Amino acid sequence: MKYILRDEQGTAIVAALLILLMLTFVALTATDTTVNEKTMIRNEAIFEQNFSLAESAALEGLQKLASMDNDDIADLLPSRISSTSTNKDLLVGSDSEEMKDIFDLLDSTSDGIIDKDDYYAASPSFEKSNIGAETYRTALLLPIANGDSLSTTTARSRLYRYDTIGLSEDGGGKSMILIGYKRRIEH
């Protein structure tokens, strides 16, 4: 009996240690995979939340604009916005439909990024929304250009394009939604 044990010289212990090492590696890999999947799920939840908040803020601005009749909406025209206007922070005027011009209007801090810092700038381009802690909205008034297929006269068009923008930066994520519609205004 002593002769048989002497020939093995700890092979069973080495085999057991190798199996334990392999099981430890499998457990570490499974843990890492679980952590990565949880991170992806959390990021997706933050995106979904920010997307919904931004969309709600844009719809809130759209609803505010659409609820006004043509007589009251004159207060929203860029030439008539004043410091006493009840909607002075809602509408940003622009004469161009180019996105670069819209970007420049919204980027109050001129840092090349449209974010919540543009709300806190000296002349903010966004209005704070009550929907979320870091949720903002704004609206753009863009006249339809003369000669455009939607412009029916050679005089200044009375058809305007409104774009409302919702921005949400809750939970470390960011979403921005643009919703637009067209409306004819009698001057």
PDB file of C-alpha atoms in Angstrom:
ATOM      1  CA  MET A   1       0.000   0.000   0.000  1.00  0.00           C
ATOM      2  CA  LYS A   2       2.813   2.407   0.813  1.00  0.00           C
ATOM      3  CA  TYR A   3       4.324   1.719  -2.578  1.00  0.00           C
ATOM      4  CA  ILE A   4       1.160   2.910  -4.473  1.00  0.00           C
ATOM      5  CA  LEU A   5       0.885   6.194  -2.555  1.00  0.00           C
ATOM      6  CA  ARG A   6       4.516   6.958  -3.124  1.00  0.00           C
ATOM      7  CA  ASP A   7       4.127   6.714  -6.918  1.00  0.00           C
ATOM      8  CA  GLU A   8       1.278   9.270  -7.093  1.00  0.00           C
ATOM      9  CA  GLN A   9       3.274  11.960  -5.276  1.00  0.00           C
ATOM     10  CA  GLY A  10       0.347  14.511  -4.972  1.00  0.00           C
ATOM     11  CA  THR A  11      -1.195  14.176  -8.439  1.00  0.00           C
ATOM     12  CA  ALA A  12      -4.697  14.346  -6.997  1.00  0.00           C
ATOM     13  CA  ILE A  13      -3.906  17.612  -5.194  1.00  0.00           C
ATOM     14  CA  VAL A  14      -2.457  19.166  -8.354  1.00  0.00           C
ATOM     15  CA  ALA A  15      -5.510  18.044 -10.371  1.00  0.00           C
ATOM     16  CA  ALA A  16      -7.862  19.470  -7.735  1.00  0.00           C
ATOM     17  CA  LEU A  17      -5.976  22.781  -7.729  1.00  0.00           C
ATOM     18  CA  LEU A  18      -6.151  22.985 -11.543  1.00  0.00           C
ATOM     19  CA  ILE A  19      -9.892  22.320 -11.469  1.00  0.00           C
ATOM     20  CA  LEU A  20     -10.359  25.002  -8.767  1.00  0.00           C
ATOM     21  CA  LEU A  21      -8.283  27.457 -10.820  1.00  0.00           C
ATOM     22  CA  MET A  22     -10.434  26.751 -13.889  1.00  0.00           C
ATOM     23  CA  LEU A  23     -13.662  27.197 -11.876  1.00  0.00           C
ATOM     24  CA  THR A  24     -12.333  30.484 -10.442  1.00  0.00           C
ATOM     25  CA  PHE A  25     -11.614  31.737 -13.964  1.00  0.00           C
ATOM     26  CA  VAL A  26     -15.140  30.776 -15.100  1.00  0.00           C
ATOM     27  CA  ALA A  27     -16.649  32.533 -12.057  1.00  0.00           C
ATOM     28  CA  LEU A  28     -14.632  35.719 -12.697  1.00  0.00           C
ATOM     29  CA  THR A  29     -15.664  35.737 -16.357  1.00  0.00           C
ATOM     30  CA  ALA A  30     -19.323  35.257 -15.427  1.00  0.00           C
ATOM     31  CA  THR A  31     -19.115  38.082 -12.859  1.00  0.00           C
ATOM     32  CA  ASP A  32     -17.529  40.419 -15.406  1.00  0.00           C
ATOM     33  CA  THR A  33     -20.234  39.582 -17.956  1.00  0.00           C
ATOM     34  CA  THR A  34     -22.966  40.239 -15.383  1.00  0.00           C
ATOM     35  CA  VAL A  35     -21.459  43.614 -14.428  1.00  0.00           C
ATOM     36  CA  ASN A  36     -21.237  44.627 -18.107  1.00  0.00           C
ATOM     37  CA  GLU A  37     -24.832  43.594 -18.774  1.00  0.00           C
ATOM     38  CA  LYS A  38     -26.077  45.545 -15.745  1.00  0.00           C
ATOM     39  CA  THR A  39     -24.183  48.623 -16.944  1.00  0.00           C
ATOM     40  CA  MET A  40     -25.744  48.310 -20.400  1.00  0.00           C
ATOM     41  CA  ILE A  41     -29.222  47.960 -18.907  1.00  0.00           C
ATOM     42  CA  ARG A  42     -28.664  51.005 -16.669  1.00  0.00           C
ATOM     43  CA  ASN A  43     -27.412  53.093 -19.611  1.00  0.00           C
ATOM     44  CA  GLU A  44     -30.402  52.035 -21.685  1.00  0.00           C
ATOM     45  CA  ALA A  45     -32.767  53.009 -18.857  1.00  0.00           C
ATOM     46  CA  ILE A  46     -31.095  56.437 -18.547  1.00  0.00           C
ATOM     47  CA  PHE A  47     -31.385  56.932 -22.320  1.00  0.00           C
ATOM     48  CA  GLU A  48     -35.072  55.937 -22.306  1.00  0.00           C
ATOM     49  CA  GLN A  49     -35.779  58.287 -19.397  1.00  0.00           C
ATOM     50  CA  ASN A  50     -33.927  61.220 -20.990  1.00  0.00           C
ATOM     51  CA  PHE A  51     -35.568  60.562 -24.344  1.00  0.00           C
ATOM     52  CA  SER A  52     -39.035  60.625 -22.731  1.00  0.00           C
ATOM     53  CA  LEU A  53     -38.239  63.770 -20.721  1.00  0.00           C
ATOM     54  CA  ALA A  54     -36.850  65.584 -23.770  1.00  0.00           C
ATOM     55  CA  GLU A  55     -39.853  64.571 -25.867  1.00  0.00           C
ATOM     56  CA  SER A  56     -42.232  65.723 -23.124  1.00  0.00           C
ATOM     57  CA  ALA A  57     -40.444  69.087 -22.868  1.00  0.00           C
ATOM     58  CA  ALA A  58     -40.615  69.567 -26.656  1.00  0.00           C
ATOM     59  CA  LEU A  59     -44.316  68.678 -26.647  1.00  0.00           C
ATOM     60  CA  GLU A  60     -44.857  71.056 -23.735  1.00  0.00           C
ATOM     61  CA  GLY A  61     -43.358  73.899 -25.785  1.00  0.00           C
ATOM     62  CA  LEU A  62     -45.357  72.844 -28.836  1.00  0.00           C
ATOM     63  CA  GLN A  63     -48.556  72.774 -26.801  1.00  0.00           C
ATOM     64  CA  LYS A  64     -47.806  76.233 -25.405  1.00  0.00           C
ATOM     65  CA  LEU A  65     -47.363  77.611 -28.935  1.00  0.00           C
ATOM     66  CA  ALA A  66     -50.320  75.760 -30.454  1.00  0.00           C
ATOM     67  CA  SER A  67     -52.717  76.860 -27.709  1.00  0.00           C
ATOM     68  CA  MET A  68     -52.386  80.521 -28.711  1.00  0.00           C
ATOM     69  CA  ASP A  69     -54.687  81.983 -31.311  1.00  0.00           C
ATOM     70  CA  ASN A  70     -53.305  84.066 -34.181  1.00  0.00           C
ATOM     71  CA  ASP A  71     -53.944  87.362 -32.385  1.00  0.00           C
ATOM     72  CA  ASP A  72     -51.936  86.367 -29.323  1.00  0.00           C
ATOM     73  CA  ILE A  73     -49.111  84.679 -31.196  1.00  0.00           C
ATOM     74  CA  ALA A  74     -47.900  88.060 -32.516  1.00  0.00           C
ATOM     75  CA  ASP A  75     -46.190  88.407 -29.139  1.00  0.00           C
ATOM     76  CA  LEU A  76     -44.017  85.453 -30.122  1.00  0.00           C
ATOM     77  CA  LEU A  77     -42.716  86.955 -33.356  1.00  0.00           C
ATOM     78  CA  PRO A  78     -38.994  87.773 -33.083  1.00  0.00           C
ATOM     79  CA  SER A  79     -39.474  91.490 -33.802  1.00  0.00           C
ATOM     80  CA  ARG A  80     -42.030  91.797 -31.020  1.00  0.00           C
ATOM     81  CA  ILE A  81     -40.404  89.868 -28.204  1.00  0.00           C
ATOM     82  CA  SER A  82     -39.743  92.178 -25.282  1.00  0.00           C
ATOM     83  CA  SER A  83     -38.596  91.801 -21.699  1.00  0.00           C
ATOM     84  CA  THR A  84     -42.223  92.015 -20.566  1.00  0.00           C
ATOM     85  CA  SER A  85     -43.423  89.255 -22.894  1.00  0.00           C
ATOM     86  CA  THR A  86     -44.895  86.294 -21.044  1.00  0.00           C
ATOM     87  CA  ASN A  87     -43.206  83.993 -23.576  1.00  0.00           C
ATOM     88  CA  LYS A  88     -39.932  85.883 -23.948  1.00  0.00           C
ATOM     89  CA  ASP A  89     -37.868  82.830 -22.976  1.00  0.00           C
ATOM     90  CA  LEU A  90     -39.772  80.367 -25.137  1.00  0.00           C
ATOM     91  CA  LEU A  91     -39.085  81.562 -28.661  1.00  0.00           C
ATOM     92  CA  VAL A  92     -35.787  82.164 -30.443  1.00  0.00           C
ATOM     93  CA  GLY A  93     -35.963  83.987 -33.791  1.00  0.00           C
ATOM     94  CA  SER A  94     -34.077  82.984 -36.919  1.00  0.00           C
ATOM     95  CA  ASP A  95     -34.158  84.007 -40.558  1.00  0.00           C
ATOM     96  CA  SER A  96     -32.486  80.838 -41.828  1.00  0.00           C
ATOM     97  CA  GLU A  97     -33.519  77.202 -41.950  1.00  0.00           C
ATOM     98  CA  GLU A  98     -29.945  75.995 -41.820  1.00  0.00           C
ATOM     99  CA  MET A  99     -29.187  73.782 -38.836  1.00  0.00           C
ATOM    100  CA  LYS A 100     -25.881  75.596 -38.317  1.00  0.00           C
ATOM    101  CA  ASP A 101     -27.770  78.816 -37.658  1.00  0.00           C
ATOM    102  CA  ILE A 102     -30.143  76.995 -35.291  1.00  0.00           C
ATOM    103  CA  PHE A 103     -27.155  75.435 -33.531  1.00  0.00           C
ATOM    104  CA  ASP A 104     -25.534  78.860 -33.176  1.00  0.00           C
ATOM    105  CA  LEU A 105     -28.746  80.296 -31.719  1.00  0.00           C
ATOM    106  CA  LEU A 106     -29.051  77.539 -29.127  1.00  0.00           C
ATOM    107  CA  ASP A 107     -25.363  77.412 -28.177  1.00  0.00           C
ATOM    108  CA  SER A 108     -25.410  80.453 -25.836  1.00  0.00           C
ATOM    109  CA  THR A 109     -22.024  79.586 -24.319  1.00  0.00           C
ATOM    110  CA  SER A 110     -20.355  79.203 -27.765  1.00  0.00           C
ATOM    111  CA  ASP A 111     -18.609  76.023 -26.632  1.00  0.00           C
ATOM    112  CA  GLY A 112     -19.770  73.962 -29.633  1.00  0.00           C
ATOM    113  CA  ILE A 113     -22.152  71.870 -27.504  1.00  0.00           C
ATOM    114  CA  ILE A 114     -25.862  72.337 -26.876  1.00  0.00           C
ATOM    115  CA  ASP A 115     -26.334  71.418 -23.221  1.00  0.00           C
ATOM    116  CA  LYS A 116     -27.715  72.627 -19.891  1.00  0.00           C
ATOM    117  CA  ASP A 117     -24.925  75.222 -19.646  1.00  0.00           C
ATOM    118  CA  ASP A 118     -26.746  77.112 -22.396  1.00  0.00           C
ATOM    119  CA  TYR A 119     -29.669  77.505 -19.978  1.00  0.00           C
ATOM    120  CA  TYR A 120     -27.383  78.964 -17.307  1.00  0.00           C
ATOM    121  CA  ALA A 121     -25.672  81.384 -19.725  1.00  0.00           C
ATOM    122  CA  ALA A 122     -26.146  85.162 -19.445  1.00  0.00           C
ATOM    123  CA  SER A 123     -28.714  85.132 -22.277  1.00  0.00           C
ATOM    124  CA  PRO A 124     -30.208  81.643 -22.115  1.00  0.00           C
ATOM    125  CA  SER A 125     -31.621  80.037 -25.225  1.00  0.00           C
ATOM    126  CA  PHE A 126     -33.588  77.439 -23.210  1.00  0.00           C
ATOM    127  CA  GLU A 127     -36.429  77.717 -20.733  1.00  0.00           C
ATOM    128  CA  LYS A 128     -36.436  75.376 -17.709  1.00  0.00           C
ATOM    129  CA  SER A 129     -39.195  72.788 -17.806  1.00  0.00           C
ATOM    130  CA  ASN A 130     -40.922  71.501 -14.677  1.00  0.00           C
ATOM    131  CA  ILE A 131     -40.998  67.970 -16.107  1.00  0.00           C
ATOM    132  CA  GLY A 132     -37.530  66.921 -14.903  1.00  0.00           C
ATOM    133  CA  ALA A 133     -34.663  68.251 -12.795  1.00  0.00           C
ATOM    134  CA  GLU A 134     -32.383  68.842 -15.791  1.00  0.00           C
ATOM    135  CA  THR A 135     -35.001  69.268 -18.526  1.00  0.00           C
ATOM    136  CA  TYR A 136     -35.231  72.331 -20.769  1.00  0.00           C
ATOM    137  CA  ARG A 137     -37.233  73.507 -23.781  1.00  0.00           C
ATOM    138  CA  THR A 138     -37.165  76.179 -26.420  1.00  0.00           C
ATOM    139  CA  ALA A 139     -38.943  77.015 -29.655  1.00  0.00           C
ATOM    140  CA  LEU A 140     -37.707  78.441 -32.945  1.00  0.00           C
ATOM    141  CA  LEU A 141     -39.760  80.520 -35.352  1.00  0.00           C
ATOM    142  CA  LEU A 142     -38.591  80.119 -38.941  1.00  0.00           C
ATOM    143  CA  PRO A 143     -40.518  82.008 -41.661  1.00  0.00           C
ATOM    144  CA  ILE A 144     -41.040  80.051 -44.864  1.00  0.00           C
ATOM    145  CA  ALA A 145     -38.855  81.760 -47.458  1.00  0.00           C
ATOM    146  CA  ASN A 146     -40.339  83.661 -50.404  1.00  0.00           C
ATOM    147  CA  GLY A 147     -40.416  81.504 -53.500  1.00  0.00           C
ATOM    148  CA  ASP A 148     -40.606  78.343 -51.424  1.00  0.00           C
ATOM    149  CA  SER A 149     -43.212  75.851 -52.601  1.00  0.00           C
ATOM    150  CA  LEU A 150     -45.198  76.632 -49.437  1.00  0.00           C
ATOM    151  CA  SER A 151     -45.063  80.404 -49.974  1.00  0.00           C
ATOM    152  CA  THR A 152     -48.127  81.345 -52.024  1.00  0.00           C
ATOM    153  CA  THR A 153     -47.326  85.026 -52.541  1.00  0.00           C
ATOM    154  CA  THR A 154     -44.336  87.106 -53.544  1.00  0.00           C
ATOM    155  CA  ALA A 155     -44.805  89.230 -50.437  1.00  0.00           C
ATOM    156  CA  ARG A 156     -43.469  88.100 -47.083  1.00  0.00           C
ATOM    157  CA  SER A 157     -44.917  84.691 -46.335  1.00  0.00           C
ATOM    158  CA  ARG A 158     -47.422  84.419 -43.522  1.00  0.00           C
ATOM    159  CA  LEU A 159     -46.669  80.730 -43.122  1.00  0.00           C
ATOM    160  CA  TYR A 160     -44.202  80.023 -40.341  1.00  0.00           C
ATOM    161  CA  ARG A 161     -42.373  76.926 -39.284  1.00  0.00           C
ATOM    162  CA  TYR A 162     -42.100  76.330 -35.562  1.00  0.00           C
ATOM    163  CA  ASP A 163     -39.573  73.924 -34.132  1.00  0.00           C
ATOM    164  CA  THR A 164     -39.759  73.084 -30.455  1.00  0.00           C
ATOM    165  CA  ILE A 165     -36.731  71.483 -28.886  1.00  0.00           C
ATOM    166  CA  GLY A 166     -36.632  69.476 -25.671  1.00  0.00           C
ATOM    167  CA  LEU A 167     -33.341  68.766 -23.904  1.00  0.00           C
ATOM    168  CA  SER A 168     -32.820  66.421 -20.947  1.00  0.00           C
ATOM    169  CA  GLU A 169     -29.565  65.699 -19.138  1.00  0.00           C
ATOM    170  CA  ASP A 170     -30.759  63.663 -16.133  1.00  0.00           C
ATOM    171  CA  GLY A 171     -28.637  60.845 -14.715  1.00  0.00           C
ATOM    172  CA  GLY A 172     -25.512  61.572 -16.715  1.00  0.00           C
ATOM    173  CA  GLY A 173     -27.184  60.981 -20.104  1.00  0.00           C
ATOM    174  CA  LYS A 174     -28.374  63.434 -22.720  1.00  0.00           C
ATOM    175  CA  SER A 175     -31.227  63.497 -25.234  1.00  0.00           C
ATOM    176  CA  MET A 176     -32.455  66.261 -27.484  1.00  0.00           C
ATOM    177  CA  ILE A 177     -35.708  66.093 -29.458  1.00  0.00           C
ATOM    178  CA  LEU A 178     -36.843  68.459 -32.214  1.00  0.00           C
ATOM    179  CA  ILE A 179     -40.537  68.587 -33.177  1.00  0.00           C
ATOM    180  CA  GLY A 180     -41.849  70.960 -35.827  1.00  0.00           C
ATOM    181  CA  TYR A 181     -45.087  72.167 -37.359  1.00  0.00           C
ATOM    182  CA  LYS A 182     -46.246  74.897 -39.727  1.00  0.00           C
ATOM    183  CA  ARG A 183     -48.778  77.625 -38.955  1.00  0.00           C
ATOM    184  CA  ARG A 184     -50.204  80.504 -40.931  1.00  0.00           C
ATOM    185  CA  ILE A 185     -50.273  83.804 -39.031  1.00  0.00           C
ATOM    186  CA  GLU A 186     -52.291  86.832 -40.113  1.00  0.00           C
ATOM    187  CA  HIS A 187     -50.319  90.081 -39.632  1.00  0.00           C
TER     188      HIS A 187
END
